[in-house]
Amino acid sequence: MTSKISAKQAVLFTAINYIGVAIGVISTVLIYPLDKELLGIVRYVDAFAQLLFPIMVLGSTNALINFYPSLSQKLQEKLFSFSLLSIVKMAVLVAIVIALSSFYLDGEKFKYLLIAFPLGLFMAYVELYKRQATNLQKLSVPTFYEKIIPKLALPLVFILVLYGAVSTDSALGLYVVAYGVIMVLVGRYVFKHYRHKLFNSYEDLFEQLPKKNYYAYSLYSFAGSFGAFFAFRVDSLMIPEFISFDANGTYNIAVTLASTLAIPATGVFALYAPVIARLIKENAWGELNIKYKNVCKYLFFIGAFLFSCIMVGIEPLFLILPTYENLAPSLPVIYILGINVVINMSTGFNTEIISYSKYYRFNLIAILSLMVLNIVLNWYLLSQTDLGILGVAYATLISLTLFNLAKTLYIYKKMGLWPFDKSFVKMVAFFVVVVLLVFEIPLTNYSWFDLLYKVFLVVVIHLIALYKFQWVPEITDYLNKLKTKIVG
């Protein structure tokens, strides 16, 4: 496997993600606010599925990425085959546990858990196929299926419910079917580019890759993924319990819009994962540190640039829309979660560095600590204050900032890698000053004008500063090429 990231794959990956985001944003601001309770229920079921699928995967997807480069072609095939069968076995165990849980859960919760089971199974296989596609450096098509189909399916079922064509339960069923279609399409694509068969014996695989090492890594990865649910996704389960499905819908509107900032990071992390694994195995710390710094600067600039546009322009945009009254409660949550996303992006691929190093166990400690902190903060702010979903947003910001800080310091202490320099600090200070100054400019009575001139100010000021100070060489080079094409 080459260490060079395919530029075509990176561009396609990012483009597909943004197409999916565009569809999702349109749905979020025009369709979902019309029935926030239904959105809250869908995200509640989705949260159950996100809880189940790490159990079914049991760390096999991370193990596939971690051990794949060090194996021969035949053993690579066996590792993938073993992962396929492992999900089936774990799904059977999960089904048994769900059946037993019917004695303890009330009817509505058990119903949503049943609907979540096939959704979680489909997600598990989609995740495995995506990891194999990452090994093959053919991630764009699976990304297209995964990012576009749900974005089309969910607004469609919303429209069907809004017009009385289907019930809420039927809509949830259609949403699950959409993920089944994704699983089939992604699997078909991977098998088209990867000759594969199931094996009866895996003795030679585990002679070269000791079972103790495989299961130790897989279980640690599972614990991290399982803890990650409680660290990152537990909000969608807790908000309905303490407030309502409607409030869950309001919060998830904010989550959807804020998460658009992270699309460039998603592509970079996915495509760099095999490269990071190889560089660590080769002890190429100098090369890794350069990539670490460059990626952190690049992702911070992209994230902060997009967040600046959202922060100064989203309220004028909402004022233009017919759904403003339903969208307005999400505004303060969007600001808080947006800051959180930028902080997460600015620390680069610190999780991946730890995951593929001999210190991978620290990820488990960090995730479990984050899980406890996030749950405690959510419980306290939901039950002991009147902040509501704003309290959930604060809990997320506090816990994830501490989480990223801890990982960054740990990497520096153990591996001597540090992602920040003076130019990074200057860039952060500049962004903060500019966005606050433009944000504080009072709105006029003309929302279109407010939207255009505020976003225009932010874009022009940031691009001029970036070009003048050359904080991010990759983007400066791109601007120089663009300038040459236009002028020359």
GROMACS .gro file of C-alpha atoms in nm:
model
  488
    1MET     CA    1   0.000   0.000   0.000
    2THR     CA    2   0.135   0.339  -0.092
    3SER     CA    3   0.163   0.613   0.161
    4LYS     CA    4   0.050   0.869  -0.095
    5ILE     CA    5  -0.310   0.969  -0.058
    6SER     CA    6  -0.504   0.954  -0.386
    7ALA     CA    7  -0.587   1.313  -0.476
    8LYS     CA    8  -0.879   1.194  -0.687
    9GLN     CA    9  -1.019   0.991  -0.398
   10ALA     CA   10  -0.977   1.283  -0.157
   11VAL     CA   11  -1.155   1.524  -0.391
   12LEU     CA   12  -1.436   1.279  -0.464
   13PHE     CA   13  -1.474   1.193  -0.096
   14THR     CA   14  -1.506   1.558   0.001
   15ALA     CA   15  -1.737   1.642  -0.289
   16ILE     CA   16  -1.972   1.354  -0.209
   17ASN     CA   17  -1.981   1.449   0.157
   18TYR     CA   18  -2.071   1.805   0.070
   19ILE     CA   19  -2.346   1.694  -0.168
   20GLY     CA   20  -2.488   1.486   0.116
   21VAL     CA   21  -2.448   1.780   0.352
   22ALA     CA   22  -2.625   2.013   0.107
   23ILE     CA   23  -2.921   1.775   0.086
   24GLY     CA   24  -2.919   1.735   0.463
   25VAL     CA   25  -2.905   2.109   0.528
   26ILE     CA   26  -3.195   2.178   0.292
   27SER     CA   27  -3.400   1.909   0.463
   28THR     CA   28  -3.296   2.033   0.807
   29VAL     CA   29  -3.406   2.391   0.751
   30LEU     CA   30  -3.715   2.331   0.536
   31ILE     CA   31  -3.861   1.986   0.614
   32TYR     CA   32  -3.754   1.855   0.956
   33PRO     CA   33  -3.873   2.163   1.151
   34LEU     CA   34  -4.227   2.086   1.033
   35ASP     CA   35  -4.232   1.779   1.261
   36LYS     CA   36  -3.954   1.801   1.520
   37GLU     CA   37  -4.114   1.524   1.726
   38LEU     CA   38  -4.074   1.277   1.438
   39LEU     CA   39  -3.712   1.389   1.396
   40GLY     CA   40  -3.660   1.331   1.768
   41ILE     CA   41  -3.802   0.977   1.739
   42VAL     CA   42  -3.587   0.895   1.435
   43ARG     CA   43  -3.273   1.013   1.616
   44TYR     CA   44  -3.378   0.815   1.924
   45VAL     CA   45  -3.398   0.495   1.718
   46ASP     CA   46  -3.075   0.585   1.541
   47ALA     CA   47  -2.907   0.630   1.881
   48PHE     CA   48  -3.016   0.278   1.981
   49ALA     CA   49  -2.868   0.146   1.655
   50GLN     CA   50  -2.544   0.335   1.723
   51LEU     CA   51  -2.537   0.162   2.062
   52LEU     CA   52  -2.587  -0.185   1.911
   53PHE     CA   53  -2.358  -0.182   1.609
   54PRO     CA   54  -2.026  -0.148   1.800
   55ILE     CA   55  -2.124  -0.463   1.989
   56MET     CA   56  -2.185  -0.647   1.660
   57VAL     CA   57  -1.859  -0.520   1.512
   58LEU     CA   58  -1.663  -0.586   1.835
   59GLY     CA   59  -1.360  -0.391   1.712
   60SER     CA   60  -1.313  -0.601   1.397
   61THR     CA   61  -1.323  -0.299   1.164
   62ASN     CA   62  -1.037  -0.121   1.344
   63ALA     CA   63  -0.844  -0.448   1.358
   64LEU     CA   64  -0.886  -0.484   0.982
   65ILE     CA   65  -0.715  -0.148   0.926
   66ASN     CA   66  -0.447  -0.203   1.191
   67PHE     CA   67  -0.329  -0.554   1.097
   68TYR     CA   68  -0.400  -0.550   0.722
   69PRO     CA   69  -0.071  -0.386   0.606
   70SER     CA   70   0.148  -0.644   0.781
   71LEU     CA   71  -0.019  -0.951   0.627
   72SER     CA   72   0.028  -1.135   0.298
   73GLN     CA   73  -0.247  -1.111   0.037
   74LYS     CA   74  -0.396  -1.447   0.130
   75LEU     CA   75  -0.399  -1.366   0.499
   76GLN     CA   76  -0.551  -1.026   0.424
   77GLU     CA   77  -0.837  -1.211   0.255
   78LYS     CA   78  -0.875  -1.435   0.558
   79LEU     CA   79  -0.878  -1.142   0.797
   80PHE     CA   80  -1.159  -0.979   0.599
   81SER     CA   81  -1.348  -1.309   0.584
   82PHE     CA   82  -1.310  -1.361   0.959
   83SER     CA   83  -1.450  -1.013   1.018
   84LEU     CA   84  -1.756  -1.088   0.805
   85LEU     CA   85  -1.838  -1.400   1.006
   86SER     CA   86  -1.765  -1.233   1.339
   87ILE     CA   87  -2.044  -0.979   1.284
   88VAL     CA   88  -2.297  -1.258   1.223
   89LYS     CA   89  -2.205  -1.432   1.548
   90MET     CA   90  -2.225  -1.113   1.753
   91ALA     CA   91  -2.557  -1.015   1.593
   92VAL     CA   92  -2.709  -1.344   1.711
   93LEU     CA   93  -2.594  -1.273   2.068
   94VAL     CA   94  -2.733  -0.919   2.052
   95ALA     CA   95  -3.068  -1.053   1.927
   96ILE     CA   96  -3.088  -1.290   2.226
   97VAL     CA   97  -3.015  -1.006   2.470
   98ILE     CA   98  -3.281  -0.786   2.305
   99ALA     CA   99  -3.536  -1.066   2.334
  100LEU     CA  100  -3.462  -1.100   2.706
  101SER     CA  101  -3.486  -0.723   2.753
  102SER     CA  102  -3.858  -0.736   2.666
  103PHE     CA  103  -3.919  -0.832   3.030
  104TYR     CA  104  -3.761  -0.508   3.155
  105LEU     CA  105  -3.841  -0.237   2.899
  106ASP     CA  106  -4.177  -0.069   2.849
  107GLY     CA  107  -4.362  -0.130   2.523
  108GLU     CA  108  -4.257   0.187   2.338
  109LYS     CA  109  -3.887   0.160   2.423
  110PHE     CA  110  -3.880  -0.209   2.332
  111LYS     CA  111  -4.050  -0.132   2.001
  112TYR     CA  112  -3.786   0.128   1.914
  113LEU     CA  113  -3.511  -0.114   2.020
  114LEU     CA  114  -3.651  -0.382   1.787
  115ILE     CA  115  -3.655  -0.137   1.498
  116ALA     CA  116  -3.298  -0.036   1.582
  117PHE     CA  117  -3.164  -0.395   1.567
  118PRO     CA  118  -3.166  -0.443   1.186
  119LEU     CA  119  -3.052  -0.082   1.147
  120GLY     CA  120  -2.752  -0.155   1.371
  121LEU     CA  121  -2.674  -0.474   1.176
  122PHE     CA  122  -2.679  -0.291   0.845
  123MET     CA  123  -2.456  -0.018   0.991
  124ALA     CA  124  -2.209  -0.282   1.112
  125TYR     CA  125  -2.164  -0.431   0.765
  126VAL     CA  126  -2.150  -0.091   0.598
  127GLU     CA  127  -1.872   0.006   0.839
  128LEU     CA  128  -1.678  -0.314   0.766
  129TYR     CA  129  -1.712  -0.271   0.390
  130LYS     CA  130  -1.601   0.091   0.418
  131ARG     CA  131  -1.290  -0.011   0.609
  132GLN     CA  132  -1.203  -0.260   0.337
  133ALA     CA  133  -1.267   0.007   0.075
  134THR     CA  134  -1.025   0.230   0.268
  135ASN     CA  135  -0.760  -0.043   0.247
  136LEU     CA  136  -0.821  -0.054  -0.128
  137GLN     CA  137  -0.812   0.329  -0.151
  138LYS     CA  138  -1.156   0.318  -0.317
  139LEU     CA  139  -1.367   0.505  -0.067
  140SER     CA  140  -1.555   0.748  -0.292
  141VAL     CA  141  -1.833   0.518  -0.418
  142PRO     CA  142  -1.913   0.363  -0.076
  143THR     CA  143  -1.915   0.716   0.064
  144PHE     CA  144  -2.161   0.820  -0.206
  145TYR     CA  145  -2.401   0.541  -0.109
  146GLU     CA  146  -2.365   0.601   0.265
  147LYS     CA  147  -2.393   0.979   0.256
  148ILE     CA  148  -2.651   1.032  -0.017
  149ILE     CA  149  -2.911   0.757   0.026
  150PRO     CA  150  -3.002   0.835   0.392
  151LYS     CA  151  -3.012   1.207   0.310
  152LEU     CA  152  -3.273   1.134   0.043
  153ALA     CA  153  -3.461   0.864   0.233
  154LEU     CA  154  -3.521   1.056   0.556
  155PRO     CA  155  -3.684   1.368   0.404
  156LEU     CA  156  -3.889   1.138   0.182
  157VAL     CA  157  -4.035   0.951   0.479
  158PHE     CA  158  -4.094   1.285   0.652
  159ILE     CA  159  -4.297   1.405   0.356
  160LEU     CA  160  -4.495   1.079   0.354
  161VAL     CA  161  -4.577   1.123   0.723
  162LEU     CA  162  -4.660   1.493   0.686
  163TYR     CA  163  -4.908   1.414   0.409
  164GLY     CA  164  -5.056   1.122   0.602
  165ALA     CA  165  -4.943   0.856   0.353
  166VAL     CA  166  -4.767   0.642   0.617
  167SER     CA  167  -4.757   0.614   0.995
  168THR     CA  168  -4.457   0.699   1.211
  169ASP     CA  169  -4.373   0.330   1.259
  170SER     CA  170  -4.390   0.266   0.883
  171ALA     CA  171  -4.164   0.565   0.824
  172LEU     CA  172  -3.909   0.418   1.065
  173GLY     CA  173  -3.929   0.088   0.877
  174LEU     CA  174  -3.861   0.261   0.546
  175TYR     CA  175  -3.561   0.437   0.700
  176VAL     CA  176  -3.420   0.099   0.809
  177VAL     CA  177  -3.477  -0.044   0.459
  178ALA     CA  178  -3.272   0.244   0.315
  179TYR     CA  179  -2.973   0.130   0.521
  180GLY     CA  180  -3.029  -0.226   0.400
  181VAL     CA  181  -3.000  -0.097   0.044
  182ILE     CA  182  -2.678   0.085   0.136
  183MET     CA  183  -2.532  -0.235   0.283
  184VAL     CA  184  -2.607  -0.429  -0.036
  185LEU     CA  185  -2.468  -0.161  -0.268
  186VAL     CA  186  -2.149  -0.099  -0.069
  187GLY     CA  187  -2.087  -0.473  -0.030
  188ARG     CA  188  -2.139  -0.532  -0.400
  189TYR     CA  189  -1.892  -0.255  -0.486
  190VAL     CA  190  -1.622  -0.388  -0.251
  191PHE     CA  191  -1.658  -0.745  -0.378
  192LYS     CA  192  -1.636  -0.618  -0.735
  193HIS     CA  193  -1.289  -0.477  -0.665
  194TYR     CA  194  -1.171  -0.741  -0.421
  195ARG     CA  195  -1.165  -1.112  -0.493
  196HIS     CA  196  -1.303  -1.277  -0.187
  197LYS     CA  197  -1.428  -1.607  -0.051
  198LEU     CA  198  -1.517  -1.745   0.290
  199PHE     CA  199  -1.267  -1.982   0.450
  200ASN     CA  200  -1.319  -2.288   0.667
  201SER     CA  201  -0.994  -2.252   0.859
  202TYR     CA  202  -0.809  -1.952   0.996
  203GLU     CA  203  -0.520  -2.133   1.163
  204ASP     CA  204  -0.251  -1.985   0.936
  205LEU     CA  205  -0.393  -1.634   0.993
  206PHE     CA  206  -0.364  -1.667   1.368
  207GLU     CA  207  -0.021  -1.828   1.343
  208GLN     CA  208   0.112  -1.501   1.199
  209LEU     CA  209  -0.131  -1.281   1.390
  210PRO     CA  210  -0.166  -1.428   1.743
  211LYS     CA  211  -0.526  -1.447   1.860
  212LYS     CA  212  -0.424  -1.284   2.185
  213ASN     CA  213  -0.302  -0.975   1.998
  214TYR     CA  214  -0.602  -0.969   1.765
  215TYR     CA  215  -0.864  -0.996   2.039
  216ALA     CA  216  -0.679  -0.764   2.273
  217TYR     CA  217  -0.675  -0.494   2.007
  218SER     CA  218  -1.034  -0.568   1.898
  219LEU     CA  219  -1.170  -0.557   2.251
  220TYR     CA  220  -0.992  -0.234   2.327
  221SER     CA  221  -1.129  -0.089   2.002
  222PHE     CA  222  -1.476  -0.213   2.093
  223ALA     CA  223  -1.457  -0.059   2.437
  224GLY     CA  224  -1.351   0.266   2.274
  225SER     CA  225  -1.635   0.255   2.019
  226PHE     CA  226  -1.890   0.158   2.280
  227GLY     CA  227  -1.768   0.429   2.512
  228ALA     CA  228  -1.771   0.671   2.220
  229PHE     CA  229  -2.146   0.625   2.190
  230PHE     CA  230  -2.198   0.741   2.547
  231ALA     CA  231  -1.941   1.013   2.493
  232PHE     CA  232  -2.075   1.147   2.163
  233ARG     CA  233  -2.426   1.015   2.096
  234VAL     CA  234  -2.592   0.966   2.434
  235ASP     CA  235  -2.761   1.308   2.399
  236SER     CA  236  -3.024   1.162   2.168
  237LEU     CA  237  -3.120   0.908   2.433
  238MET     CA  238  -3.110   1.141   2.733
  239ILE     CA  239  -3.299   1.441   2.593
  240PRO     CA  240  -3.625   1.245   2.534
  241GLU     CA  241  -3.596   1.099   2.884
  242PHE     CA  242  -3.557   1.440   3.055
  243ILE     CA  243  -3.741   1.672   2.814
  244SER     CA  244  -3.923   1.545   2.503
  245PHE     CA  245  -3.889   1.405   2.150
  246ASP     CA  246  -3.962   1.757   2.022
  247ALA     CA  247  -3.663   1.895   2.213
  248ASN     CA  248  -3.456   1.608   2.076
  249GLY     CA  249  -3.556   1.719   1.728
  250THR     CA  250  -3.456   2.080   1.801
  251TYR     CA  251  -3.117   1.968   1.933
  252ASN     CA  252  -3.054   1.739   1.638
  253ILE     CA  253  -3.127   2.020   1.393
  254ALA     CA  254  -2.838   2.206   1.558
  255VAL     CA  255  -2.619   1.894   1.553
  256THR     CA  256  -2.682   1.843   1.180
  257LEU     CA  257  -2.597   2.200   1.090
  258ALA     CA  258  -2.290   2.220   1.315
  259SER     CA  259  -2.158   1.886   1.190
  260THR     CA  260  -2.131   2.024   0.835
  261LEU     CA  261  -1.807   2.186   0.951
  262ALA     CA  262  -1.644   1.847   1.006
  263ILE     CA  263  -1.682   1.709   0.653
  264PRO     CA  264  -1.325   1.792   0.543
  265ALA     CA  265  -1.191   1.627   0.858
  266THR     CA  266  -1.394   1.312   0.794
  267GLY     CA  267  -1.236   1.270   0.452
  268VAL     CA  268  -0.884   1.341   0.572
  269PHE     CA  269  -0.907   1.103   0.869
  270ALA     CA  270  -1.053   0.820   0.660
  271LEU     CA  271  -0.794   0.846   0.385
  272TYR     CA  272  -0.497   0.897   0.617
  273ALA     CA  273  -0.576   0.605   0.848
  274PRO     CA  274  -0.373   0.342   0.655
  275VAL     CA  275  -0.085   0.590   0.608
  276ILE     CA  276  -0.069   0.667   0.980
  277ALA     CA  277  -0.066   0.295   1.060
  278ARG     CA  278   0.226   0.239   0.820
  279LEU     CA  279   0.433   0.537   0.938
  280ILE     CA  280   0.400   0.430   1.301
  281LYS     CA  281   0.499   0.072   1.220
  282GLU     CA  282   0.807   0.206   1.036
  283ASN     CA  283   0.888   0.449   1.322
  284ALA     CA  284   0.882   0.736   1.071
  285TRP     CA  285   0.811   0.992   1.343
  286GLY     CA  286   0.958   1.289   1.159
  287GLU     CA  287   0.736   1.239   0.855
  288LEU     CA  288   0.436   1.174   1.077
  289ASN     CA  289   0.497   1.492   1.278
  290ILE     CA  290   0.508   1.701   0.959
  291LYS     CA  291   0.177   1.552   0.844
  292TYR     CA  292   0.033   1.605   1.191
  293LYS     CA  293   0.118   1.978   1.191
  294ASN     CA  294   0.009   2.039   0.833
  295VAL     CA  295  -0.322   1.860   0.874
  296CYS     CA  296  -0.401   2.044   1.199
  297LYS     CA  297  -0.344   2.383   1.035
  298TYR     CA  298  -0.536   2.287   0.726
  299LEU     CA  299  -0.834   2.150   0.916
  300PHE     CA  300  -0.842   2.439   1.160
  301PHE     CA  301  -0.848   2.689   0.877
  302ILE     CA  302  -1.125   2.506   0.693
  303GLY     CA  303  -1.330   2.451   1.010
  304ALA     CA  304  -1.286   2.804   1.144
  305PHE     CA  305  -1.352   2.957   0.801
  306LEU     CA  306  -1.681   2.767   0.762
  307PHE     CA  307  -1.780   2.831   1.125
  308SER     CA  308  -1.720   3.203   1.080
  309CYS     CA  309  -1.956   3.206   0.782
  310ILE     CA  310  -2.217   3.008   0.975
  311MET     CA  311  -2.191   3.220   1.289
  312VAL     CA  312  -2.238   3.553   1.112
  313GLY     CA  313  -2.484   3.433   0.849
  314ILE     CA  314  -2.710   3.168   0.993
  315GLU     CA  315  -2.953   3.395   1.178
  316PRO     CA  316  -3.015   3.616   0.871
  317LEU     CA  317  -3.058   3.297   0.669
  318PHE     CA  318  -3.313   3.157   0.915
  319LEU     CA  319  -3.503   3.488   0.908
  320ILE     CA  320  -3.554   3.444   0.535
  321LEU     CA  321  -3.702   3.095   0.571
  322PRO     CA  322  -4.068   3.014   0.640
  323THR     CA  323  -3.960   2.774   0.918
  324TYR     CA  324  -3.781   3.046   1.121
  325GLU     CA  325  -3.998   3.008   1.433
  326ASN     CA  326  -3.912   2.637   1.454
  327LEU     CA  327  -3.544   2.690   1.372
  328ALA     CA  328  -3.472   2.983   1.605
  329PRO     CA  329  -3.443   2.771   1.925
  330SER     CA  330  -3.151   2.585   1.763
  331LEU     CA  331  -2.936   2.898   1.708
  332PRO     CA  332  -2.746   2.915   2.041
  333VAL     CA  333  -2.689   2.539   2.029
  334ILE     CA  334  -2.544   2.571   1.677
  335TYR     CA  335  -2.292   2.832   1.797
  336ILE     CA  336  -2.174   2.617   2.088
  337LEU     CA  337  -2.154   2.293   1.890
  338GLY     CA  338  -1.980   2.474   1.604
  339ILE     CA  339  -1.701   2.587   1.838
  340ASN     CA  340  -1.673   2.229   1.958
  341VAL     CA  341  -1.634   2.096   1.602
  342VAL     CA  342  -1.360   2.349   1.522
  343ILE     CA  343  -1.167   2.254   1.838
  344ASN     CA  344  -1.198   1.886   1.746
  345MET     CA  345  -1.073   1.950   1.391
  346SER     CA  346  -0.782   2.163   1.510
  347THR     CA  347  -0.626   1.872   1.700
  348GLY     CA  348  -0.596   1.671   1.379
  349PHE     CA  349  -0.576   1.292   1.371
  350ASN     CA  350  -0.466   1.249   1.735
  351THR     CA  351  -0.712   0.962   1.785
  352GLU     CA  352  -0.572   0.777   1.483
  353ILE     CA  353  -0.212   0.826   1.599
  354ILE     CA  354  -0.290   0.671   1.936
  355SER     CA  355  -0.506   0.396   1.786
  356TYR     CA  356  -0.233   0.262   1.558
  357SER     CA  357   0.054   0.297   1.806
  358LYS     CA  358   0.156   0.072   2.095
  359TYR     CA  359  -0.021   0.319   2.322
  360TYR     CA  360  -0.364   0.240   2.178
  361ARG     CA  361  -0.492   0.146   2.524
  362PHE     CA  362  -0.490   0.514   2.618
  363ASN     CA  363  -0.779   0.575   2.377
  364LEU     CA  364  -0.987   0.346   2.594
  365ILE     CA  365  -0.898   0.538   2.908
  366ALA     CA  366  -0.969   0.870   2.737
  367ILE     CA  367  -1.301   0.755   2.588
  368LEU     CA  368  -1.424   0.602   2.914
  369SER     CA  369  -1.326   0.918   3.102
  370LEU     CA  370  -1.510   1.125   2.841
  371MET     CA  371  -1.810   0.895   2.866
  372VAL     CA  372  -1.836   0.938   3.243
  373LEU     CA  373  -1.779   1.314   3.224
  374ASN     CA  374  -2.033   1.363   2.944
  375ILE     CA  375  -2.304   1.155   3.111
  376VAL     CA  376  -2.253   1.327   3.447
  377LEU     CA  377  -2.255   1.673   3.291
  378ASN     CA  378  -2.563   1.592   3.082
  379TRP     CA  379  -2.747   1.450   3.383
  380TYR     CA  380  -2.657   1.748   3.601
  381LEU     CA  381  -2.740   2.016   3.345
  382LEU     CA  382  -3.064   1.846   3.238
  383SER     CA  383  -3.193   1.762   3.584
  384GLN     CA  384  -3.049   2.034   3.808
  385THR     CA  385  -3.067   2.344   3.585
  386ASP     CA  386  -3.315   2.513   3.350
  387LEU     CA  387  -3.072   2.525   3.058
  388GLY     CA  388  -3.245   2.244   2.867
  389ILE     CA  389  -3.079   2.151   2.538
  390LEU     CA  390  -2.839   2.444   2.579
  391GLY     CA  391  -2.702   2.261   2.884
  392VAL     CA  392  -2.647   1.951   2.667
  393ALA     CA  393  -2.448   2.164   2.423
  394TYR     CA  394  -2.233   2.305   2.706
  395ALA     CA  395  -2.174   1.952   2.837
  396THR     CA  396  -2.054   1.844   2.493
  397LEU     CA  397  -1.822   2.142   2.453
  398ILE     CA  398  -1.661   2.104   2.797
  399SER     CA  399  -1.614   1.727   2.782
  400LEU     CA  400  -1.482   1.712   2.425
  401THR     CA  401  -1.241   2.002   2.473
  402LEU     CA  402  -1.087   1.826   2.775
  403PHE     CA  403  -1.086   1.499   2.580
  404ASN     CA  404  -0.890   1.645   2.286
  405LEU     CA  405  -0.651   1.831   2.514
  406ALA     CA  406  -0.573   1.511   2.704
  407LYS     CA  407  -0.500   1.317   2.382
  408THR     CA  408  -0.280   1.590   2.239
  409LEU     CA  409  -0.072   1.617   2.557
  410TYR     CA  410  -0.041   1.238   2.580
  411ILE     CA  411   0.089   1.212   2.222
  412TYR     CA  412   0.346   1.482   2.296
  413LYS     CA  413   0.459   1.310   2.616
  414LYS     CA  414   0.487   0.959   2.469
  415MET     CA  415   0.583   1.022   2.104
  416GLY     CA  416   0.718   1.377   2.097
  417LEU     CA  417   0.465   1.486   1.833
  418TRP     CA  418   0.318   1.836   1.866
  419PRO     CA  419   0.067   1.981   1.616
  420PHE     CA  420   0.081   2.352   1.703
  421ASP     CA  421   0.329   2.628   1.624
  422LYS     CA  422   0.337   3.010   1.633
  423SER     CA  423   0.157   3.050   1.301
  424PHE     CA  424  -0.124   2.829   1.431
  425VAL     CA  425  -0.168   3.048   1.740
  426LYS     CA  426  -0.170   3.366   1.527
  427MET     CA  427  -0.430   3.213   1.297
  428VAL     CA  428  -0.656   3.124   1.593
  429ALA     CA  429  -0.632   3.475   1.739
  430PHE     CA  430  -0.706   3.634   1.402
  431PHE     CA  431  -1.014   3.418   1.343
  432VAL     CA  432  -1.155   3.491   1.689
  433VAL     CA  433  -1.118   3.867   1.651
  434VAL     CA  434  -1.265   3.880   1.300
  435VAL     CA  435  -1.568   3.662   1.368
  436LEU     CA  436  -1.657   3.847   1.690
  437LEU     CA  437  -1.629   4.189   1.524
  438VAL     CA  438  -1.845   4.091   1.226
  439PHE     CA  439  -2.095   3.905   1.445
  440GLU     CA  440  -2.147   4.214   1.662
  441ILE     CA  441  -2.242   4.434   1.366
  442PRO     CA  442  -2.618   4.497   1.419
  443LEU     CA  443  -2.870   4.338   1.184
  444THR     CA  444  -3.075   4.558   0.955
  445ASN     CA  445  -3.434   4.500   0.847
  446TYR     CA  446  -3.312   4.335   0.527
  447SER     CA  447  -3.212   3.973   0.599
  448TRP     CA  448  -3.078   3.903   0.251
  449PHE     CA  449  -2.847   4.204   0.278
  450ASP     CA  450  -2.731   4.102   0.627
  451LEU     CA  451  -2.656   3.750   0.506
  452LEU     CA  452  -2.460   3.857   0.199
  453TYR     CA  453  -2.251   4.139   0.341
  454LYS     CA  454  -2.158   3.962   0.667
  455VAL     CA  455  -2.050   3.642   0.495
  456PHE     CA  456  -1.872   3.845   0.225
  457LEU     CA  457  -1.675   4.035   0.491
  458VAL     CA  458  -1.567   3.716   0.665
  459VAL     CA  459  -1.465   3.543   0.342
  460VAL     CA  460  -1.265   3.834   0.201
  461ILE     CA  461  -1.085   3.920   0.525
  462HIS     CA  462  -0.985   3.558   0.592
  463LEU     CA  463  -0.865   3.489   0.236
  464ILE     CA  464  -0.659   3.809   0.225
  465ALA     CA  465  -0.499   3.727   0.561
  466LEU     CA  466  -0.432   3.367   0.460
  467TYR     CA  467  -0.271   3.474   0.133
  468LYS     CA  468  -0.062   3.747   0.299
  469PHE     CA  469   0.064   3.551   0.601
  470GLN     CA  470   0.078   3.205   0.431
  471TRP     CA  471  -0.045   3.022   0.739
  472VAL     CA  472  -0.153   2.714   0.540
  473PRO     CA  473   0.088   2.646   0.249
  474GLU     CA  474  -0.147   2.400   0.074
  475ILE     CA  475  -0.426   2.656   0.051
  476THR     CA  476  -0.185   2.940  -0.039
  477ASP     CA  477  -0.048   2.729  -0.327
  478TYR     CA  478  -0.400   2.665  -0.447
  479LEU     CA  479  -0.482   3.038  -0.438
  480ASN     CA  480  -0.162   3.114  -0.633
  481LYS     CA  481  -0.258   2.863  -0.902
  482LEU     CA  482  -0.609   3.006  -0.916
  483LYS     CA  483  -0.465   3.358  -0.946
  484THR     CA  484  -0.237   3.245  -1.230
  485LYS     CA  485  -0.526   3.094  -1.422
  486ILE     CA  486  -0.741   3.405  -1.383
  487VAL     CA  487  -0.469   3.661  -1.458
  488GLY     CA  488  -0.275   3.460  -1.712
   0.00000   0.00000   0.00000
